[in-house]
Amino acid sequence: MEKIVLISFDVEPDCPPYLSSTTGIEQGMPLILELLSTENVRATFFTTAVIAEKFPKIVKRIVDEGHELGCHGYRHERFDKLSYDEARKAIEKATTLLRRFGDVISFRAPNLMFPEHYIRILIDNNYMSDSSNAKYKPPFPRGLEIFEEGIIRVPASVTSSVLRLPWRIQKAIHSRLKSPIVYFAHPWEYVDMRKKKVRFDCKFGTGEHALKNLQRLIQFHREKGAVFMTFREFVKLVFSSRIQFASQMLSNNTHNFFVKSQSNTLQDFHGNL
Ligand SMILES: [Zn+2]
């Protein structure tokens, strides 16, 4: 089975919380959208409601060009610092605003910080995927978590700054990643940030270098026969053919996945490959 690759972008102000400028949206987004169109790849854009309100034309372009619009919170708030009720209000408000542009069923919390029991809020708001966790961050999920309530947690595979390393270094990382491979990056990374007063990891390799590497990344996986998908396409594939998908994953030994329930009766389902 070919590897599945999900490319995603977190559409937010420049390098939050350090800056509140939006050069990434104004200058980075058109470059990303052009490149994806040239390479004929559909991606998922997790967008904050505040950005969508301020830049409706860009959000409309995301949807019109066949990409998926996802939710990245209302104003890029840290959900682990909000109470359950505050989180619920922020998600409901953001969802209502973003759904004016089209259906929104995929979510990623800012800073990849989202308490697991808050998934109930996503279920109640008809989300089908959550990508608020990462394989390289505690509690180090090893693969997909499929909740019986009908939502899948799809963890990010690597942090965004990996995509700005010199190509020969990152190439070795990409070939070792397990499917489904989830990448994320930010519009501001495609603008030259080197002269801005921000942390080093918000600056290095930004601008043209990052854009060139994004193209190399797409071409690298394509040459190996990968299938590019949005989160929406991926979750629909899993739910529509769960048994078949499971057996394919298991026979190829390329994926881990677990079936869970929000009532916390974790069933380790073929969990230890
Ligand atoms: Zn973010």
PDB file of C-alpha atoms and ligand atoms in Angstrom:
ATOM      1  CA  MET A   1       0.000   0.000   0.000  1.00  0.00           C
ATOM      2  CA  GLU A   2       1.279   3.440  -0.924  1.00  0.00           C
ATOM      3  CA  LYS A   3       1.984   5.910   1.805  1.00  0.00           C
ATOM      4  CA  ILE A   4      -0.721   8.454   2.519  1.00  0.00           C
ATOM      5  CA  VAL A   5       0.535  12.031   2.907  1.00  0.00           C
ATOM      6  CA  LEU A   6      -1.524  14.817   4.478  1.00  0.00           C
ATOM      7  CA  ILE A   7      -0.114  18.289   3.971  1.00  0.00           C
ATOM      8  CA  SER A   8      -1.566  20.971   6.206  1.00  0.00           C
ATOM      9  CA  PHE A   9      -1.070  24.615   7.106  1.00  0.00           C
ATOM     10  CA  ASP A  10      -1.996  26.446  10.283  1.00  0.00           C
ATOM     11  CA  VAL A  11      -3.324  29.790   9.080  1.00  0.00           C
ATOM     12  CA  GLU A  12      -2.612  32.310  11.844  1.00  0.00           C
ATOM     13  CA  PRO A  13      -0.679  35.553  12.558  1.00  0.00           C
ATOM     14  CA  ASP A  14       3.120  35.538  12.060  1.00  0.00           C
ATOM     15  CA  CYS A  15       4.939  33.324  14.571  1.00  0.00           C
ATOM     16  CA  PRO A  16       2.393  33.608  17.428  1.00  0.00           C
ATOM     17  CA  PRO A  17       2.484  34.682  20.229  1.00  0.00           C
ATOM     18  CA  TYR A  18       5.578  36.787  19.410  1.00  0.00           C
ATOM     19  CA  LEU A  19       4.135  38.827  16.549  1.00  0.00           C
ATOM     20  CA  SER A  20       0.683  39.973  15.592  1.00  0.00           C
ATOM     21  CA  SER A  21       1.510  40.930  12.002  1.00  0.00           C
ATOM     22  CA  THR A  22      -0.027  38.940   9.153  1.00  0.00           C
ATOM     23  CA  THR A  23       2.569  39.037   6.360  1.00  0.00           C
ATOM     24  CA  GLY A  24       2.236  35.257   6.123  1.00  0.00           C
ATOM     25  CA  ILE A  25      -1.400  35.602   5.125  1.00  0.00           C
ATOM     26  CA  GLU A  26      -0.792  38.484   2.740  1.00  0.00           C
ATOM     27  CA  GLN A  27       2.404  37.238   1.089  1.00  0.00           C
ATOM     28  CA  GLY A  28       2.879  33.604   2.079  1.00  0.00           C
ATOM     29  CA  MET A  29      -0.606  32.247   1.334  1.00  0.00           C
ATOM     30  CA  PRO A  30      -0.640  33.214  -2.375  1.00  0.00           C
ATOM     31  CA  LEU A  31       2.737  31.471  -2.823  1.00  0.00           C
ATOM     32  CA  ILE A  32       1.528  28.299  -1.092  1.00  0.00           C
ATOM     33  CA  LEU A  33      -1.701  28.204  -3.101  1.00  0.00           C
ATOM     34  CA  GLU A  34       0.176  28.719  -6.376  1.00  0.00           C
ATOM     35  CA  LEU A  35       2.617  25.940  -5.591  1.00  0.00           C
ATOM     36  CA  LEU A  36      -0.162  23.508  -4.620  1.00  0.00           C
ATOM     37  CA  SER A  37      -1.976  24.337  -7.823  1.00  0.00           C
ATOM     38  CA  THR A  38       1.188  23.759  -9.903  1.00  0.00           C
ATOM     39  CA  GLU A  39       1.765  20.429  -8.167  1.00  0.00           C
ATOM     40  CA  ASN A  40      -1.941  19.535  -8.233  1.00  0.00           C
ATOM     41  CA  VAL A  41      -2.065  18.719  -4.516  1.00  0.00           C
ATOM     42  CA  ARG A  42      -4.985  19.428  -2.165  1.00  0.00           C
ATOM     43  CA  ALA A  43      -4.100  20.395   1.395  1.00  0.00           C
ATOM     44  CA  THR A  44      -5.893  21.206   4.636  1.00  0.00           C
ATOM     45  CA  PHE A  45      -5.768  24.768   6.001  1.00  0.00           C
ATOM     46  CA  PHE A  46      -6.499  24.948   9.739  1.00  0.00           C
ATOM     47  CA  THR A  47      -7.525  28.591  10.075  1.00  0.00           C
ATOM     48  CA  THR A  48      -8.317  30.771  13.067  1.00  0.00           C
ATOM     49  CA  ALA A  49     -11.708  32.474  12.970  1.00  0.00           C
ATOM     50  CA  VAL A  50     -10.096  35.892  13.480  1.00  0.00           C
ATOM     51  CA  ILE A  51      -7.963  35.414  10.347  1.00  0.00           C
ATOM     52  CA  ALA A  52     -11.002  34.206   8.387  1.00  0.00           C
ATOM     53  CA  GLU A  53     -12.916  37.297   9.436  1.00  0.00           C
ATOM     54  CA  LYS A  54     -10.064  39.595   8.453  1.00  0.00           C
ATOM     55  CA  PHE A  55      -9.094  37.839   5.202  1.00  0.00           C
ATOM     56  CA  PRO A  56     -12.304  36.362   3.773  1.00  0.00           C
ATOM     57  CA  LYS A  57     -10.941  36.423   0.211  1.00  0.00           C
ATOM     58  CA  ILE A  58      -8.044  34.137   1.086  1.00  0.00           C
ATOM     59  CA  VAL A  59     -10.362  31.716   2.888  1.00  0.00           C
ATOM     60  CA  LYS A  60     -12.710  31.717  -0.060  1.00  0.00           C
ATOM     61  CA  ARG A  61      -9.770  30.975  -2.328  1.00  0.00           C
ATOM     62  CA  ILE A  62      -8.769  27.993  -0.126  1.00  0.00           C
ATOM     63  CA  VAL A  63     -12.244  26.510  -0.542  1.00  0.00           C
ATOM     64  CA  ASP A  64     -12.663  27.442  -4.227  1.00  0.00           C
ATOM     65  CA  GLU A  65      -9.369  25.773  -5.148  1.00  0.00           C
ATOM     66  CA  GLY A  66     -10.513  22.469  -3.688  1.00  0.00           C
ATOM     67  CA  HIS A  67      -8.574  22.531  -0.433  1.00  0.00           C
ATOM     68  CA  GLU A  68     -10.077  21.734   2.923  1.00  0.00           C
ATOM     69  CA  LEU A  69     -10.823  24.459   5.458  1.00  0.00           C
ATOM     70  CA  GLY A  70     -10.250  23.331   9.045  1.00  0.00           C
ATOM     71  CA  CYS A  71     -10.493  25.086  12.408  1.00  0.00           C
ATOM     72  CA  HIS A  72      -7.464  26.359  14.372  1.00  0.00           C
ATOM     73  CA  GLY A  73      -9.367  27.999  17.225  1.00  0.00           C
ATOM     74  CA  TYR A  74     -10.969  31.407  17.494  1.00  0.00           C
ATOM     75  CA  ARG A  75      -7.939  33.623  18.041  1.00  0.00           C
ATOM     76  CA  HIS A  76      -5.132  31.063  18.396  1.00  0.00           C
ATOM     77  CA  GLU A  77      -5.882  30.536  22.078  1.00  0.00           C
ATOM     78  CA  ARG A  78      -4.069  27.861  24.106  1.00  0.00           C
ATOM     79  CA  PHE A  79      -6.815  25.345  24.854  1.00  0.00           C
ATOM     80  CA  ASP A  80      -4.855  23.677  27.629  1.00  0.00           C
ATOM     81  CA  LYS A  81      -5.115  26.986  29.503  1.00  0.00           C
ATOM     82  CA  LEU A  82      -8.874  27.279  29.071  1.00  0.00           C
ATOM     83  CA  SER A  83     -11.539  25.597  31.188  1.00  0.00           C
ATOM     84  CA  TYR A  84     -13.794  23.073  29.460  1.00  0.00           C
ATOM     85  CA  ASP A  85     -16.543  25.659  29.241  1.00  0.00           C
ATOM     86  CA  GLU A  86     -14.257  28.384  27.869  1.00  0.00           C
ATOM     87  CA  ALA A  87     -12.897  25.930  25.301  1.00  0.00           C
ATOM     88  CA  ARG A  88     -16.411  24.920  24.274  1.00  0.00           C
ATOM     89  CA  LYS A  89     -17.430  28.550  23.765  1.00  0.00           C
ATOM     90  CA  ALA A  90     -14.302  29.358  21.718  1.00  0.00           C
ATOM     91  CA  ILE A  91     -14.770  26.299  19.502  1.00  0.00           C
ATOM     92  CA  GLU A  92     -18.472  26.937  18.966  1.00  0.00           C
ATOM     93  CA  LYS A  93     -17.838  30.563  18.050  1.00  0.00           C
ATOM     94  CA  ALA A  94     -14.972  29.704  15.690  1.00  0.00           C
ATOM     95  CA  THR A  95     -16.922  26.867  14.078  1.00  0.00           C
ATOM     96  CA  THR A  96     -19.966  29.030  13.378  1.00  0.00           C
ATOM     97  CA  LEU A  97     -17.806  31.653  11.719  1.00  0.00           C
ATOM     98  CA  LEU A  98     -15.713  29.235   9.650  1.00  0.00           C
ATOM     99  CA  ARG A  99     -18.728  27.224   8.483  1.00  0.00           C
ATOM    100  CA  ARG A 100     -19.960  30.326   6.656  1.00  0.00           C
ATOM    101  CA  PHE A 101     -17.276  29.445   4.091  1.00  0.00           C
ATOM    102  CA  GLY A 102     -18.193  25.767   3.794  1.00  0.00           C
ATOM    103  CA  ASP A 103     -18.315  22.573   5.800  1.00  0.00           C
ATOM    104  CA  VAL A 104     -15.629  22.335   8.505  1.00  0.00           C
ATOM    105  CA  ILE A 105     -14.998  18.925  10.087  1.00  0.00           C
ATOM    106  CA  SER A 106     -11.268  18.954  10.894  1.00  0.00           C
ATOM    107  CA  PHE A 107      -9.653  20.597  13.886  1.00  0.00           C
ATOM    108  CA  ARG A 108      -6.159  21.367  15.151  1.00  0.00           C
ATOM    109  CA  ALA A 109      -5.518  23.190  18.420  1.00  0.00           C
ATOM    110  CA  PRO A 110      -2.859  25.923  18.498  1.00  0.00           C
ATOM    111  CA  ASN A 111       0.534  24.726  19.778  1.00  0.00           C
ATOM    112  CA  LEU A 112      -0.771  21.155  19.482  1.00  0.00           C
ATOM    113  CA  MET A 113      -2.099  21.458  23.024  1.00  0.00           C
ATOM    114  CA  PHE A 114      -5.552  19.978  23.534  1.00  0.00           C
ATOM    115  CA  PRO A 115      -6.642  17.988  26.616  1.00  0.00           C
ATOM    116  CA  GLU A 116      -7.976  14.632  25.482  1.00  0.00           C
ATOM    117  CA  HIS A 117     -11.349  14.962  27.213  1.00  0.00           C
ATOM    118  CA  TYR A 118     -12.002  18.181  25.237  1.00  0.00           C
ATOM    119  CA  ILE A 119     -12.514  15.905  22.215  1.00  0.00           C
ATOM    120  CA  ARG A 120     -16.103  15.632  23.470  1.00  0.00           C
ATOM    121  CA  ILE A 121     -16.529  19.301  22.398  1.00  0.00           C
ATOM    122  CA  LEU A 122     -15.405  18.396  18.879  1.00  0.00           C
ATOM    123  CA  ILE A 123     -17.775  15.409  18.762  1.00  0.00           C
ATOM    124  CA  ASP A 124     -20.669  17.622  19.896  1.00  0.00           C
ATOM    125  CA  ASN A 125     -19.823  20.077  17.112  1.00  0.00           C
ATOM    126  CA  ASN A 126     -19.745  17.384  14.422  1.00  0.00           C
ATOM    127  CA  TYR A 127     -16.002  17.303  13.833  1.00  0.00           C
ATOM    128  CA  MET A 128     -14.598  14.095  12.371  1.00  0.00           C
ATOM    129  CA  SER A 129     -10.868  14.597  12.811  1.00  0.00           C
ATOM    130  CA  ASP A 130      -8.528  16.140  15.305  1.00  0.00           C
ATOM    131  CA  SER A 131      -4.845  16.733  14.626  1.00  0.00           C
ATOM    132  CA  SER A 132      -3.981  18.405  17.919  1.00  0.00           C
ATOM    133  CA  ASN A 133      -1.361  15.865  18.913  1.00  0.00           C
ATOM    134  CA  ALA A 134       2.034  14.903  17.538  1.00  0.00           C
ATOM    135  CA  LYS A 135       4.166  11.800  17.487  1.00  0.00           C
ATOM    136  CA  TYR A 136       7.153  13.774  18.782  1.00  0.00           C
ATOM    137  CA  LYS A 137       5.344  15.347  21.762  1.00  0.00           C
ATOM    138  CA  PRO A 138       4.093  13.780  25.033  1.00  0.00           C
ATOM    139  CA  PRO A 139       2.189  11.478  25.356  1.00  0.00           C
ATOM    140  CA  PHE A 140       3.853  10.371  22.072  1.00  0.00           C
ATOM    141  CA  PRO A 141       0.936   8.723  20.263  1.00  0.00           C
ATOM    142  CA  ARG A 142       2.180   5.911  18.073  1.00  0.00           C
ATOM    143  CA  GLY A 143      -0.548   6.172  15.496  1.00  0.00           C
ATOM    144  CA  LEU A 144      -4.177   6.930  14.775  1.00  0.00           C
ATOM    145  CA  GLU A 145      -6.728   6.944  17.562  1.00  0.00           C
ATOM    146  CA  ILE A 146     -10.181   6.086  16.289  1.00  0.00           C
ATOM    147  CA  PHE A 147     -12.918   7.071  18.734  1.00  0.00           C
ATOM    148  CA  GLU A 148     -16.102   5.058  18.723  1.00  0.00           C
ATOM    149  CA  GLU A 149     -18.057   8.317  18.682  1.00  0.00           C
ATOM    150  CA  GLY A 150     -16.891   8.897  15.112  1.00  0.00           C
ATOM    151  CA  ILE A 151     -13.803  11.077  15.315  1.00  0.00           C
ATOM    152  CA  ILE A 152     -10.200  10.211  14.534  1.00  0.00           C
ATOM    153  CA  ARG A 153      -7.089  11.724  16.062  1.00  0.00           C
ATOM    154  CA  VAL A 154      -4.440  11.971  13.372  1.00  0.00           C
ATOM    155  CA  PRO A 155      -1.140  13.070  14.933  1.00  0.00           C
ATOM    156  CA  ALA A 156       1.398  15.323  13.215  1.00  0.00           C
ATOM    157  CA  SER A 157       4.471  13.345  12.188  1.00  0.00           C
ATOM    158  CA  VAL A 158       7.176  16.019  12.471  1.00  0.00           C
ATOM    159  CA  THR A 159       7.399  19.601  13.608  1.00  0.00           C
ATOM    160  CA  SER A 160       7.105  22.333  10.986  1.00  0.00           C
ATOM    161  CA  SER A 161      10.697  23.567  11.228  1.00  0.00           C
ATOM    162  CA  VAL A 162      11.926  20.204   9.861  1.00  0.00           C
ATOM    163  CA  LEU A 163      10.578  21.381   6.494  1.00  0.00           C
ATOM    164  CA  ARG A 164      13.068  24.270   6.626  1.00  0.00           C
ATOM    165  CA  LEU A 165      16.187  22.165   7.198  1.00  0.00           C
ATOM    166  CA  PRO A 166      18.604  21.709   4.298  1.00  0.00           C
ATOM    167  CA  TRP A 167      16.939  19.308   1.852  1.00  0.00           C
ATOM    168  CA  ARG A 168      19.536  16.534   2.111  1.00  0.00           C
ATOM    169  CA  ILE A 169      18.998  16.372   5.894  1.00  0.00           C
ATOM    170  CA  GLN A 170      15.207  16.426   5.833  1.00  0.00           C
ATOM    171  CA  LYS A 171      15.029  13.884   2.996  1.00  0.00           C
ATOM    172  CA  ALA A 172      16.424  11.202   5.294  1.00  0.00           C
ATOM    173  CA  ILE A 173      13.720  12.034   7.847  1.00  0.00           C
ATOM    174  CA  HIS A 174      10.872  11.899   5.306  1.00  0.00           C
ATOM    175  CA  SER A 175      11.733   8.457   4.044  1.00  0.00           C
ATOM    176  CA  ARG A 176      11.494   7.007   7.548  1.00  0.00           C
ATOM    177  CA  LEU A 177       8.074   8.421   8.445  1.00  0.00           C
ATOM    178  CA  LYS A 178       5.161   6.042   8.768  1.00  0.00           C
ATOM    179  CA  SER A 179       1.896   6.456   6.904  1.00  0.00           C
ATOM    180  CA  PRO A 180      -0.297   8.414   7.269  1.00  0.00           C
ATOM    181  CA  ILE A 181       2.378  11.107   7.201  1.00  0.00           C
ATOM    182  CA  VAL A 182       1.064  14.404   8.541  1.00  0.00           C
ATOM    183  CA  TYR A 183       3.025  17.562   7.815  1.00  0.00           C
ATOM    184  CA  PHE A 184       2.142  21.009   9.007  1.00  0.00           C
ATOM    185  CA  ALA A 185       3.605  24.422   8.248  1.00  0.00           C
ATOM    186  CA  HIS A 186       2.548  28.056   8.572  1.00  0.00           C
ATOM    187  CA  PRO A 187       2.087  30.778   5.950  1.00  0.00           C
ATOM    188  CA  TRP A 188       4.680  33.006   7.669  1.00  0.00           C
ATOM    189  CA  GLU A 189       7.372  30.369   7.074  1.00  0.00           C
ATOM    190  CA  TYR A 190       7.155  31.181   3.349  1.00  0.00           C
ATOM    191  CA  VAL A 191       8.000  34.845   3.972  1.00  0.00           C
ATOM    192  CA  ASP A 192      11.585  35.871   4.721  1.00  0.00           C
ATOM    193  CA  MET A 193      11.535  36.265   8.519  1.00  0.00           C
ATOM    194  CA  ARG A 194      15.293  36.482   8.995  1.00  0.00           C
ATOM    195  CA  LYS A 195      15.359  40.200   9.881  1.00  0.00           C
ATOM    196  CA  LYS A 196      12.445  40.043  12.340  1.00  0.00           C
ATOM    197  CA  LYS A 197      12.977  40.174  16.074  1.00  0.00           C
ATOM    198  CA  VAL A 198      11.741  36.693  16.857  1.00  0.00           C
ATOM    199  CA  ARG A 199      13.168  33.421  18.145  1.00  0.00           C
ATOM    200  CA  PHE A 200      15.710  31.700  15.921  1.00  0.00           C
ATOM    201  CA  ASP A 201      13.354  28.815  15.178  1.00  0.00           C
ATOM    202  CA  CYS A 202      10.864  31.305  13.685  1.00  0.00           C
ATOM    203  CA  LYS A 203      13.508  32.645  11.313  1.00  0.00           C
ATOM    204  CA  PHE A 204      15.855  30.045   9.918  1.00  0.00           C
ATOM    205  CA  GLY A 205      15.211  28.725   6.437  1.00  0.00           C
ATOM    206  CA  THR A 206      12.126  30.893   5.910  1.00  0.00           C
ATOM    207  CA  GLY A 207      11.097  32.446   2.595  1.00  0.00           C
ATOM    208  CA  GLU A 208      12.116  31.073  -0.794  1.00  0.00           C
ATOM    209  CA  HIS A 209      14.148  28.248   0.709  1.00  0.00           C
ATOM    210  CA  ALA A 210      11.070  26.910   2.519  1.00  0.00           C
ATOM    211  CA  LEU A 211       8.932  27.173  -0.599  1.00  0.00           C
ATOM    212  CA  LYS A 212      11.502  25.317  -2.710  1.00  0.00           C
ATOM    213  CA  ASN A 213      11.697  22.591  -0.067  1.00  0.00           C
ATOM    214  CA  LEU A 214       7.909  22.266   0.012  1.00  0.00           C
ATOM    215  CA  GLN A 215       7.986  21.589  -3.708  1.00  0.00           C
ATOM    216  CA  ARG A 216      10.804  19.066  -3.278  1.00  0.00           C
ATOM    217  CA  LEU A 217       8.826  17.366  -0.512  1.00  0.00           C
ATOM    218  CA  ILE A 218       5.767  16.945  -2.725  1.00  0.00           C
ATOM    219  CA  GLN A 219       7.865  15.681  -5.634  1.00  0.00           C
ATOM    220  CA  PHE A 220       9.823  13.309  -3.381  1.00  0.00           C
ATOM    221  CA  HIS A 221       6.668  11.584  -2.114  1.00  0.00           C
ATOM    222  CA  ARG A 222       5.037  11.598  -5.533  1.00  0.00           C
ATOM    223  CA  GLU A 223       8.014   9.799  -7.066  1.00  0.00           C
ATOM    224  CA  LYS A 224       7.575   7.117  -4.418  1.00  0.00           C
ATOM    225  CA  GLY A 225       3.906   6.705  -5.343  1.00  0.00           C
ATOM    226  CA  ALA A 226       2.385   8.432  -2.294  1.00  0.00           C
ATOM    227  CA  VAL A 227      -1.247   9.466  -2.259  1.00  0.00           C
ATOM    228  CA  PHE A 228      -1.932  13.037  -1.108  1.00  0.00           C
ATOM    229  CA  MET A 229      -5.148  13.604   0.824  1.00  0.00           C
ATOM    230  CA  THR A 230      -6.958  16.210   2.837  1.00  0.00           C
ATOM    231  CA  PHE A 231      -8.006  15.281   6.379  1.00  0.00           C
ATOM    232  CA  ARG A 232     -11.608  15.064   5.208  1.00  0.00           C
ATOM    233  CA  GLU A 233     -10.684  12.558   2.483  1.00  0.00           C
ATOM    234  CA  PHE A 234      -8.603  10.560   4.914  1.00  0.00           C
ATOM    235  CA  VAL A 235     -11.236  10.204   7.657  1.00  0.00           C
ATOM    236  CA  LYS A 236     -13.899   9.340   5.126  1.00  0.00           C
ATOM    237  CA  LEU A 237     -11.633   6.625   3.748  1.00  0.00           C
ATOM    238  CA  VAL A 238     -11.075   5.197   7.212  1.00  0.00           C
ATOM    239  CA  PHE A 239     -14.754   5.237   8.214  1.00  0.00           C
ATOM    240  CA  SER A 240     -16.071   4.004   4.888  1.00  0.00           C
ATOM    241  CA  SER A 241     -13.794   1.012   4.755  1.00  0.00           C
ATOM    242  CA  ARG A 242     -12.694   0.519   8.319  1.00  0.00           C
ATOM    243  CA  ILE A 243     -12.252  -3.238   8.202  1.00  0.00           C
ATOM    244  CA  GLN A 244     -10.573  -3.266   4.825  1.00  0.00           C
ATOM    245  CA  PHE A 245      -8.413  -0.305   5.782  1.00  0.00           C
ATOM    246  CA  ALA A 246      -7.439  -2.003   9.028  1.00  0.00           C
ATOM    247  CA  SER A 247      -6.400  -5.200   7.345  1.00  0.00           C
ATOM    248  CA  GLN A 248      -4.382  -3.353   4.728  1.00  0.00           C
ATOM    249  CA  MET A 249      -2.644  -1.333   7.407  1.00  0.00           C
ATOM    250  CA  LEU A 250      -1.903  -4.395   9.456  1.00  0.00           C
ATOM    251  CA  SER A 251      -0.658  -6.510   6.602  1.00  0.00           C
ATOM    252  CA  ASN A 252       1.723  -3.799   5.529  1.00  0.00           C
ATOM    253  CA  ASN A 253       2.838  -3.073   9.044  1.00  0.00           C
ATOM    254  CA  THR A 254       3.105   0.587   8.201  1.00  0.00           C
ATOM    255  CA  HIS A 255       0.439   2.011  10.493  1.00  0.00           C
ATOM    256  CA  ASN A 256      -0.511   1.780  14.122  1.00  0.00           C
ATOM    257  CA  PHE A 257      -3.982   2.494  15.250  1.00  0.00           C
ATOM    258  CA  PHE A 258      -6.107   2.223  18.346  1.00  0.00           C
ATOM    259  CA  VAL A 259      -9.816   2.259  18.988  1.00  0.00           C
ATOM    260  CA  LYS A 260     -10.859   4.437  21.907  1.00  0.00           C
ATOM    261  CA  SER A 261     -13.990   5.798  23.432  1.00  0.00           C
ATOM    262  CA  GLN A 262     -14.627   9.122  25.102  1.00  0.00           C
ATOM    263  CA  SER A 263     -15.974   7.201  28.075  1.00  0.00           C
ATOM    264  CA  ASN A 264     -12.345   6.203  28.527  1.00  0.00           C
ATOM    265  CA  THR A 265     -12.644   2.479  28.029  1.00  0.00           C
ATOM    266  CA  LEU A 266      -9.562   2.192  25.953  1.00  0.00           C
ATOM    267  CA  GLN A 267      -9.480  -0.910  23.848  1.00  0.00           C
ATOM    268  CA  ASP A 268      -6.083  -1.577  22.449  1.00  0.00           C
ATOM    269  CA  PHE A 269      -7.090  -2.830  19.059  1.00  0.00           C
ATOM    270  CA  HIS A 270      -4.164  -4.477  17.294  1.00  0.00           C
ATOM    271  CA  GLY A 271      -2.279  -1.824  19.156  1.00  0.00           C
ATOM    272  CA  ASN A 272       1.220  -3.083  19.333  1.00  0.00           C
ATOM    273  CA  LEU A 273       2.669  -3.612  15.909  1.00  0.00           C
TER     274      LEU A 273
HETATM  275 ZN    ZN B   1      -0.941  27.694  15.349  1.00  0.00          ZN
END
